[in-house]
Amino acid sequence: MTDHRTPALTVRVRTVPEAVVVAAAGDLDLGTAPVLRAQARAALAGRPGALIVDLGAITFCGSAGLQVIAELVSETTAADLPFALVATGRPVLRSLQVTRLDGTLELHPTVDGARAWIRQRPANGG
């Protein structure tokens, strides 16, 4: 029996006063990572004040998902744009720890915590 399901990832984008929030749920793997990448890059194209990627509902995070996270760290750093990652589950946290990506980004347990961190940052150019 063959499984013909569509990729098991949903991505929702919303704007909050501090940032654009890209929230993903499901499996983040080779087949679904391009969906997250495309949505996050589309959000960045709108020139938000900051980017929050919420991976709190990710059930699996493979190397392709980590690659997207690393790309977003690089792109937001180059643009001098605050970037926060929200993650609480073992699939994401363990992958970040093993690869030491957790030391290269701002990690928060909730979107509200990430928003508070962004509000506390000094204003650019001020």
mmCIF file of C-alpha atoms in Angstrom:
data_model
loop_
_atom_site.group_PDB
_atom_site.id
_atom_site.type_symbol
_atom_site.label_atom_id
_atom_site.label_comp_id
_atom_site.label_asym_id
_atom_site.label_seq_id
_atom_site.Cartn_x
_atom_site.Cartn_y
_atom_site.Cartn_z
ATOM 1 C CA MET A 1 0.000 0.000 0.000
ATOM 2 C CA THR A 2 1.414 3.383 -1.008
ATOM 3 C CA ASP A 3 0.928 6.533 1.018
ATOM 4 C CA HIS A 4 0.056 9.500 -1.221
ATOM 5 C CA ARG A 5 -0.312 12.147 1.453
ATOM 6 C CA THR A 6 0.715 15.707 0.761
ATOM 7 C CA PRO A 7 3.703 17.004 2.723
ATOM 8 C CA ALA A 8 2.856 16.992 6.410
ATOM 9 C CA LEU A 9 3.650 20.642 7.104
ATOM 10 C CA THR A 10 1.448 23.663 7.450
ATOM 11 C CA VAL A 11 2.824 27.190 7.577
ATOM 12 C CA ARG A 12 0.895 30.242 8.701
ATOM 13 C CA VAL A 13 2.120 33.815 8.524
ATOM 14 C CA ARG A 14 0.765 36.621 10.673
ATOM 15 C CA THR A 15 1.875 40.091 11.615
ATOM 16 C CA VAL A 16 2.183 41.342 15.169
ATOM 17 C CA PRO A 17 3.307 44.866 16.124
ATOM 18 C CA GLU A 18 6.940 43.805 16.635
ATOM 19 C CA ALA A 19 7.441 41.356 13.779
ATOM 20 C CA VAL A 20 6.110 38.966 11.226
ATOM 21 C CA VAL A 21 5.548 35.498 12.685
ATOM 22 C CA VAL A 22 6.012 32.428 10.507
ATOM 23 C CA ALA A 23 4.549 29.427 12.352
ATOM 24 C CA ALA A 24 5.064 25.879 11.110
ATOM 25 C CA ALA A 25 3.400 22.680 12.295
ATOM 26 C CA GLY A 26 4.126 19.067 11.369
ATOM 27 C CA ASP A 27 7.233 17.452 9.910
ATOM 28 C CA LEU A 28 10.110 19.669 8.774
ATOM 29 C CA ASP A 29 12.111 17.496 6.406
ATOM 30 C CA LEU A 30 13.539 17.366 2.882
ATOM 31 C CA GLY A 31 10.088 17.344 1.324
ATOM 32 C CA THR A 32 8.601 20.149 3.415
ATOM 33 C CA ALA A 33 11.531 22.473 4.169
ATOM 34 C CA PRO A 34 11.062 24.347 0.854
ATOM 35 C CA VAL A 35 7.572 25.355 2.028
ATOM 36 C CA LEU A 36 8.955 26.966 5.190
ATOM 37 C CA ARG A 37 11.820 28.564 3.236
ATOM 38 C CA ALA A 38 9.438 30.096 0.682
ATOM 39 C CA GLN A 39 7.026 31.434 3.308
ATOM 40 C CA ALA A 40 9.819 32.915 5.448
ATOM 41 C CA ARG A 41 11.489 34.553 2.455
ATOM 42 C CA ALA A 42 8.164 35.969 1.294
ATOM 43 C CA ALA A 43 7.691 37.414 4.777
ATOM 44 C CA LEU A 44 11.185 38.941 4.673
ATOM 45 C CA ALA A 45 10.464 40.479 1.267
ATOM 46 C CA GLY A 46 7.830 42.609 2.995
ATOM 47 C CA ARG A 47 10.622 44.243 5.045
ATOM 48 C CA PRO A 48 9.254 43.533 8.528
ATOM 49 C CA GLY A 49 10.779 45.045 11.648
ATOM 50 C CA ALA A 50 11.771 41.565 12.813
ATOM 51 C CA LEU A 51 11.209 37.881 12.034
ATOM 52 C CA ILE A 52 9.930 35.252 14.449
ATOM 53 C CA VAL A 53 9.845 31.639 13.297
ATOM 54 C CA ASP A 54 7.627 29.525 15.524
ATOM 55 C CA LEU A 55 8.522 25.837 15.386
ATOM 56 C CA GLY A 56 6.658 24.943 18.571
ATOM 57 C CA ALA A 57 4.351 22.550 16.705
ATOM 58 C CA ILE A 58 7.084 20.750 14.735
ATOM 59 C CA THR A 59 6.982 16.987 15.291
ATOM 60 C CA PHE A 60 10.136 16.136 13.303
ATOM 61 C CA CYS A 61 13.098 18.315 12.293
ATOM 62 C CA GLY A 62 15.539 16.893 9.781
ATOM 63 C CA SER A 63 18.724 18.352 8.352
ATOM 64 C CA ALA A 64 16.822 20.179 5.596
ATOM 65 C CA GLY A 65 14.842 22.012 8.272
ATOM 66 C CA LEU A 66 18.044 22.940 10.082
ATOM 67 C CA GLN A 67 19.417 24.242 6.797
ATOM 68 C CA VAL A 68 16.438 26.589 6.448
ATOM 69 C CA ILE A 69 16.981 27.849 9.996
ATOM 70 C CA ALA A 70 20.685 28.436 9.293
ATOM 71 C CA GLU A 71 19.820 30.310 6.082
ATOM 72 C CA LEU A 72 17.363 32.525 7.941
ATOM 73 C CA VAL A 73 19.966 33.297 10.623
ATOM 74 C CA SER A 74 22.392 34.314 7.879
ATOM 75 C CA GLU A 75 19.859 36.367 5.901
ATOM 76 C CA THR A 76 18.505 38.251 8.909
ATOM 77 C CA THR A 77 22.005 38.901 10.255
ATOM 78 C CA ALA A 78 23.083 40.308 6.873
ATOM 79 C CA ALA A 79 19.999 42.559 6.849
ATOM 80 C CA ASP A 80 20.559 43.595 10.514
ATOM 81 C CA LEU A 81 17.074 42.309 11.251
ATOM 82 C CA PRO A 82 16.149 40.823 14.639
ATOM 83 C CA PHE A 83 15.416 37.085 14.312
ATOM 84 C CA ALA A 84 13.977 34.872 17.023
ATOM 85 C CA LEU A 85 13.178 31.180 16.923
ATOM 86 C CA VAL A 86 10.416 29.711 19.065
ATOM 87 C CA ALA A 87 10.872 26.055 19.948
ATOM 88 C CA THR A 88 9.923 23.908 22.911
ATOM 89 C CA GLY A 89 9.742 20.374 21.549
ATOM 90 C CA ARG A 90 12.503 17.813 21.600
ATOM 91 C CA PRO A 91 12.575 17.330 17.785
ATOM 92 C CA VAL A 92 13.726 20.901 17.223
ATOM 93 C CA LEU A 93 15.646 21.590 20.427
ATOM 94 C CA ARG A 94 17.693 18.407 20.220
ATOM 95 C CA SER A 95 18.589 19.050 16.575
ATOM 96 C CA LEU A 96 19.641 22.616 17.392
ATOM 97 C CA GLN A 97 21.770 21.428 20.312
ATOM 98 C CA VAL A 98 23.503 18.622 18.407
ATOM 99 C CA THR A 99 24.417 20.947 15.539
ATOM 100 C CA ARG A 100 25.180 23.840 17.906
ATOM 101 C CA LEU A 101 22.816 26.087 15.950
ATOM 102 C CA ASP A 102 21.244 26.979 19.295
ATOM 103 C CA GLY A 103 24.279 29.161 19.998
ATOM 104 C CA THR A 104 23.830 31.176 16.808
ATOM 105 C CA LEU A 105 20.295 32.401 17.331
ATOM 106 C CA GLU A 106 17.886 33.861 19.821
ATOM 107 C CA LEU A 107 15.792 30.952 21.137
ATOM 108 C CA HIS A 108 12.522 31.428 23.031
ATOM 109 C CA PRO A 109 9.869 29.054 24.434
ATOM 110 C CA THR A 110 6.945 31.252 23.321
ATOM 111 C CA VAL A 111 6.057 33.824 20.679
ATOM 112 C CA ASP A 112 5.242 36.261 23.497
ATOM 113 C CA GLY A 113 8.762 35.791 24.867
ATOM 114 C CA ALA A 114 10.263 36.453 21.436
ATOM 115 C CA ARG A 115 8.113 39.564 21.061
ATOM 116 C CA ALA A 116 9.272 40.836 24.468
ATOM 117 C CA TRP A 117 12.917 40.272 23.454
ATOM 118 C CA ILE A 118 12.369 42.293 20.276
ATOM 119 C CA ARG A 119 10.723 45.145 22.220
ATOM 120 C CA GLN A 120 13.688 45.276 24.622
ATOM 121 C CA ARG A 121 16.244 45.655 21.834
ATOM 122 C CA PRO A 122 17.608 49.157 21.240
ATOM 123 C CA ALA A 123 16.133 50.903 18.212
ATOM 124 C CA ASN A 124 18.265 50.822 15.052
ATOM 125 C CA GLY A 125 20.215 53.973 14.397
ATOM 126 C CA GLY A 126 19.361 55.413 17.795
#
